[in-house]
CSV table of C-alpha atoms in Angstrom, one decimal:
chain,number,residue,atom,x,y,z
A,1,UNK,CA,0.0,0.0,0.0
A,2,UNK,CA,2.8,2.4,0.8
A,3,UNK,CA,4.4,1.7,-2.6
A,4,UNK,CA,1.2,2.5,-4.5
A,5,UNK,CA,0.7,5.7,-2.5
A,6,UNK,CA,4.2,6.8,-3.3
A,7,UNK,CA,3.8,6.1,-7.0
A,8,UNK,CA,0.5,8.0,-7.0
A,9,UNK,CA,2.1,11.1,-5.4
A,10,UNK,CA,5.1,11.0,-7.8
A,11,UNK,CA,2.8,10.9,-10.8
A,12,UNK,CA,0.6,13.7,-9.5
A,13,UNK,CA,3.6,15.9,-8.7
A,14,UNK,CA,4.8,15.4,-12.3
A,15,UNK,CA,1.5,16.5,-13.7
A,16,UNK,CA,1.3,19.6,-11.5
A,17,UNK,CA,4.9,20.5,-12.5
A,18,UNK,CA,4.1,20.2,-16.2
A,19,UNK,CA,0.9,22.3,-15.8
A,20,UNK,CA,2.9,25.0,-13.9
A,21,UNK,CA,5.5,25.0,-16.6
A,22,UNK,CA,2.9,25.5,-19.3
A,23,UNK,CA,1.3,28.4,-17.3
A,24,UNK,CA,4.8,29.9,-16.7
A,25,UNK,CA,5.7,29.7,-20.4
A,26,UNK,CA,2.3,31.2,-21.4
A,27,UNK,CA,3.0,34.1,-19.0
A,28,UNK,CA,6.4,34.7,-20.5
A,29,UNK,CA,4.9,34.7,-24.0
A,30,UNK,CA,2.2,37.2,-23.0
A,31,UNK,CA,4.8,39.4,-21.3
A,32,UNK,CA,7.0,39.3,-24.4
A,33,UNK,CA,4.1,40.3,-26.7
A,34,UNK,CA,3.1,43.1,-24.3
A,35,UNK,CA,6.7,44.3,-24.1
A,36,UNK,CA,7.0,44.3,-27.9
A,37,UNK,CA,3.8,46.4,-28.2
A,38,UNK,CA,5.0,48.8,-25.6
A,39,UNK,CA,8.5,49.2,-27.3
A,40,UNK,CA,6.9,49.7,-30.7
A,41,UNK,CA,4.4,52.3,-29.3
A,42,UNK,CA,7.2,54.1,-27.4
A,43,UNK,CA,9.3,54.2,-30.5
A,44,UNK,CA,6.5,55.7,-32.6
A,45,UNK,CA,5.8,58.3,-29.8
A,46,UNK,CA,9.5,59.2,-29.6
A,47,UNK,CA,9.7,59.7,-33.4
A,48,UNK,CA,6.6,61.8,-33.4
A,49,UNK,CA,7.8,63.8,-30.5
A,50,UNK,CA,11.1,64.5,-32.1
A,51,UNK,CA,9.5,65.6,-35.4
A,52,UNK,CA,7.0,67.9,-33.5
A,53,UNK,CA,9.9,69.4,-31.5
A,54,UNK,CA,11.9,70.1,-34.6
A,55,UNK,CA,8.9,71.7,-36.2
A,56,UNK,CA,8.2,73.8,-33.2
A,57,UNK,CA,11.8,75.0,-33.1
A,58,UNK,CA,11.6,75.9,-36.7
A,59,UNK,CA,8.3,77.8,-36.2
A,60,UNK,CA,9.8,79.8,-33.3
A,61,UNK,CA,13.3,80.5,-34.5
A,62,UNK,CA,12.9,81.1,-38.3
A,63,UNK,CA,12.4,84.8,-39.1
A,64,UNK,CA,13.7,87.4,-41.4
A,65,UNK,CA,15.5,90.7,-40.6
A,66,UNK,CA,15.1,93.8,-42.9
A,67,UNK,CA,18.5,95.4,-43.0
A,68,UNK,CA,17.5,98.5,-45.1
A,69,UNK,CA,14.6,99.8,-47.0
A,70,UNK,CA,14.7,102.1,-50.1
A,71,UNK,CA,11.7,103.6,-51.9
A,72,UNK,CA,11.8,104.3,-55.6
A,73,UNK,CA,9.8,107.1,-57.1
A,74,UNK,CA,9.5,107.1,-60.9
A,75,UNK,CA,8.1,110.7,-61.0
A,76,UNK,CA,9.7,112.1,-57.8
A,77,UNK,CA,6.2,112.7,-56.3
A,78,UNK,CA,5.0,109.3,-55.0
A,79,UNK,CA,6.9,106.1,-54.1
A,80,UNK,CA,6.0,103.3,-56.5
A,81,UNK,CA,8.5,100.5,-55.5
A,82,UNK,CA,10.0,99.3,-52.3
A,83,UNK,CA,13.4,97.7,-52.2
A,84,UNK,CA,14.2,95.8,-49.0
A,85,UNK,CA,17.6,94.2,-48.2
A,86,UNK,CA,16.8,91.1,-46.1
A,87,UNK,CA,18.8,88.6,-44.2
A,88,UNK,CA,18.1,85.8,-41.7
A,89,UNK,CA,17.5,86.7,-38.1
A,90,UNK,CA,19.7,85.4,-35.3
A,91,UNK,CA,19.2,81.7,-34.8
A,92,UNK,CA,17.0,81.3,-37.9
A,93,UNK,CA,17.1,78.4,-40.2
A,94,UNK,CA,17.4,78.7,-44.0
A,95,UNK,CA,14.4,80.2,-45.9
A,96,UNK,CA,13.4,79.5,-49.5
A,97,UNK,CA,12.7,82.9,-51.1
A,98,UNK,CA,10.0,81.4,-53.3
A,99,UNK,CA,8.0,80.5,-50.2
A,100,UNK,CA,8.0,84.0,-48.7
A,101,UNK,CA,4.6,85.8,-48.8
A,102,UNK,CA,4.4,89.6,-48.5
A,103,UNK,CA,1.5,91.8,-47.5
A,104,UNK,CA,1.2,95.6,-47.9
A,105,UNK,CA,-1.0,97.9,-46.0
A,106,UNK,CA,-1.3,101.7,-46.2
A,107,UNK,CA,-4.1,104.1,-45.4
A,108,UNK,CA,-6.7,102.9,-47.9
A,109,UNK,CA,-5.0,99.8,-49.4
A,110,UNK,CA,-4.4,96.3,-48.2
A,111,UNK,CA,-2.8,93.7,-50.5
A,112,UNK,CA,-2.0,90.2,-49.4
A,113,UNK,CA,-0.7,87.1,-51.0
A,114,UNK,CA,2.2,88.9,-52.7
A,115,UNK,CA,4.6,86.1,-53.9
A,116,UNK,CA,7.8,85.8,-55.8
A,117,UNK,CA,7.4,86.3,-59.6
A,118,UNK,CA,9.4,83.1,-60.0
A,119,UNK,CA,6.9,81.2,-57.7
A,120,UNK,CA,3.7,82.3,-59.4
A,121,UNK,CA,3.3,84.5,-62.5
A,122,UNK,CA,-0.5,84.7,-62.2
A,123,UNK,CA,-0.7,86.4,-58.8
A,124,UNK,CA,-2.3,89.8,-58.4
A,125,UNK,CA,1.0,91.2,-57.0
A,126,UNK,CA,4.5,89.9,-57.2
A,127,UNK,CA,7.9,90.7,-55.9
A,128,UNK,CA,11.3,90.1,-57.6
A,129,UNK,CA,14.5,89.3,-55.8
A,130,UNK,CA,18.2,89.3,-56.4
A,131,UNK,CA,21.0,88.2,-54.0
A,132,UNK,CA,23.5,90.9,-52.9
A,133,UNK,CA,25.5,88.2,-51.3
A,134,UNK,CA,24.9,84.5,-52.2
A,135,UNK,CA,27.3,81.8,-50.9
A,136,UNK,CA,25.5,78.8,-52.5
A,137,UNK,CA,24.2,80.1,-55.8
A,138,UNK,CA,20.6,79.0,-55.2
A,139,UNK,CA,17.3,80.6,-54.1
A,140,UNK,CA,17.6,79.6,-50.4
A,141,UNK,CA,18.5,82.4,-48.0
A,142,UNK,CA,21.1,81.0,-45.7
A,143,UNK,CA,23.2,82.4,-42.9
A,144,UNK,CA,25.6,85.1,-44.1
A,145,UNK,CA,23.6,85.9,-47.2
A,146,UNK,CA,21.6,89.0,-48.1
A,147,UNK,CA,18.8,89.2,-50.6
A,148,UNK,CA,17.2,92.3,-52.1
A,149,UNK,CA,13.4,92.0,-52.5
A,150,UNK,CA,11.7,94.5,-54.8
A,151,UNK,CA,8.0,95.0,-54.5
A,152,UNK,CA,6.3,96.9,-57.3
A,153,UNK,CA,2.5,96.6,-57.5
A,154,UNK,CA,1.3,96.4,-61.1
A,155,UNK,CA,-2.2,97.7,-60.1
A,156,UNK,CA,-0.8,100.9,-58.7
A,157,UNK,CA,-1.9,100.0,-55.2
A,158,UNK,CA,1.7,100.8,-54.0
A,159,UNK,CA,1.4,104.5,-54.6
A,160,UNK,CA,2.8,105.9,-51.4
A,161,UNK,CA,2.3,109.7,-51.2
A,162,UNK,CA,4.4,112.0,-49.0
A,163,UNK,CA,3.9,111.7,-45.3
A,164,UNK,CA,2.0,108.4,-45.6
A,165,UNK,CA,2.4,105.5,-43.2
A,166,UNK,CA,2.7,101.9,-44.6
A,167,UNK,CA,3.3,98.5,-43.3
A,168,UNK,CA,5.0,95.6,-45.1
A,169,UNK,CA,4.8,92.1,-43.6
A,170,UNK,CA,7.2,89.3,-44.7
A,171,UNK,CA,6.0,85.8,-43.8
A,172,UNK,CA,8.2,82.7,-44.5
A,173,UNK,CA,6.5,79.4,-45.1
A,174,UNK,CA,7.3,78.3,-41.6
A,175,UNK,CA,8.4,80.7,-38.9
A,176,UNK,CA,7.6,84.1,-37.5
A,177,UNK,CA,6.5,87.1,-39.6
A,178,UNK,CA,8.5,90.3,-39.8
A,179,UNK,CA,6.7,93.6,-39.9
A,180,UNK,CA,8.2,96.7,-41.4
A,181,UNK,CA,6.5,100.0,-40.5
A,182,UNK,CA,7.6,103.2,-42.2
A,183,UNK,CA,6.3,106.7,-43.0
A,184,UNK,CA,7.3,108.4,-46.2
A,185,UNK,CA,9.1,111.8,-46.0
A,186,UNK,CA,7.0,115.0,-46.1
A,187,UNK,CA,8.6,115.9,-49.5
A,188,UNK,CA,9.7,113.3,-52.1
A,189,UNK,CA,12.2,115.2,-54.3
A,190,UNK,CA,14.4,112.4,-55.6
A,191,UNK,CA,14.1,109.0,-57.3
A,192,UNK,CA,15.5,106.9,-54.4
A,193,UNK,CA,14.2,107.5,-50.8
A,194,UNK,CA,16.2,106.1,-48.0
A,195,UNK,CA,15.4,108.4,-45.2
A,196,UNK,CA,12.0,107.9,-43.6
A,197,UNK,CA,10.1,110.2,-41.3
C-alpha cells in the first residue's frame, strides 16, 4: 500500500509540474508580446515627439530681418516701388525665397498674397529678388547671405504719397512674420528715398 501511495504522489507531482511549466511559459509569451507592443508604441511616440519638437523649433526660430529699405519714385512725387535688403534673423534656419509671402498695408489699401514672380506668374501682385551676397548660388536664403526684395505693384496700389504710413509684412512658409512699419518723408524730391520720417 505504501508503494502505490508513493507512486501516486510521484505521478501527481509530475502532472502539477508540467501544468505550472505551461502556465509559466504562457505568462512569459504574454509578457514578451506586451513588451513588444510597448516598445513599438514608445518608438513611434519618440519619433513623433522629435518631429514635433523640430517643427516647433523651426516655427519659433525662423524669421527674417530687414536690413535696409529704399523707396523708388518714378516721377519724384510718389513712391511706386519698395526695395528691401533682407537677411536671416539670429538663430534662424534657412528660408526659401520662393516660399515668402508679403502683404502691404497703407491708409486705404491692403494687398495680401504677394509672392515671388518666380513662384507664381499669375498672382495679383509679385515681388522680384536678387542676391546681394549669395554663398551657395541657389534661391535659399542662408546664414551670411543678403537678398534684395523689390515690390512693385502692377495695379498701382503701391502708390505711397508724401507723409504716408505703410506696413509691409514678410512671412516665411514656416516661422515668424517680420513687420516693417515706415512713414514716407514730407517731401519726395528724388528718385530713391532712404530716409524715412
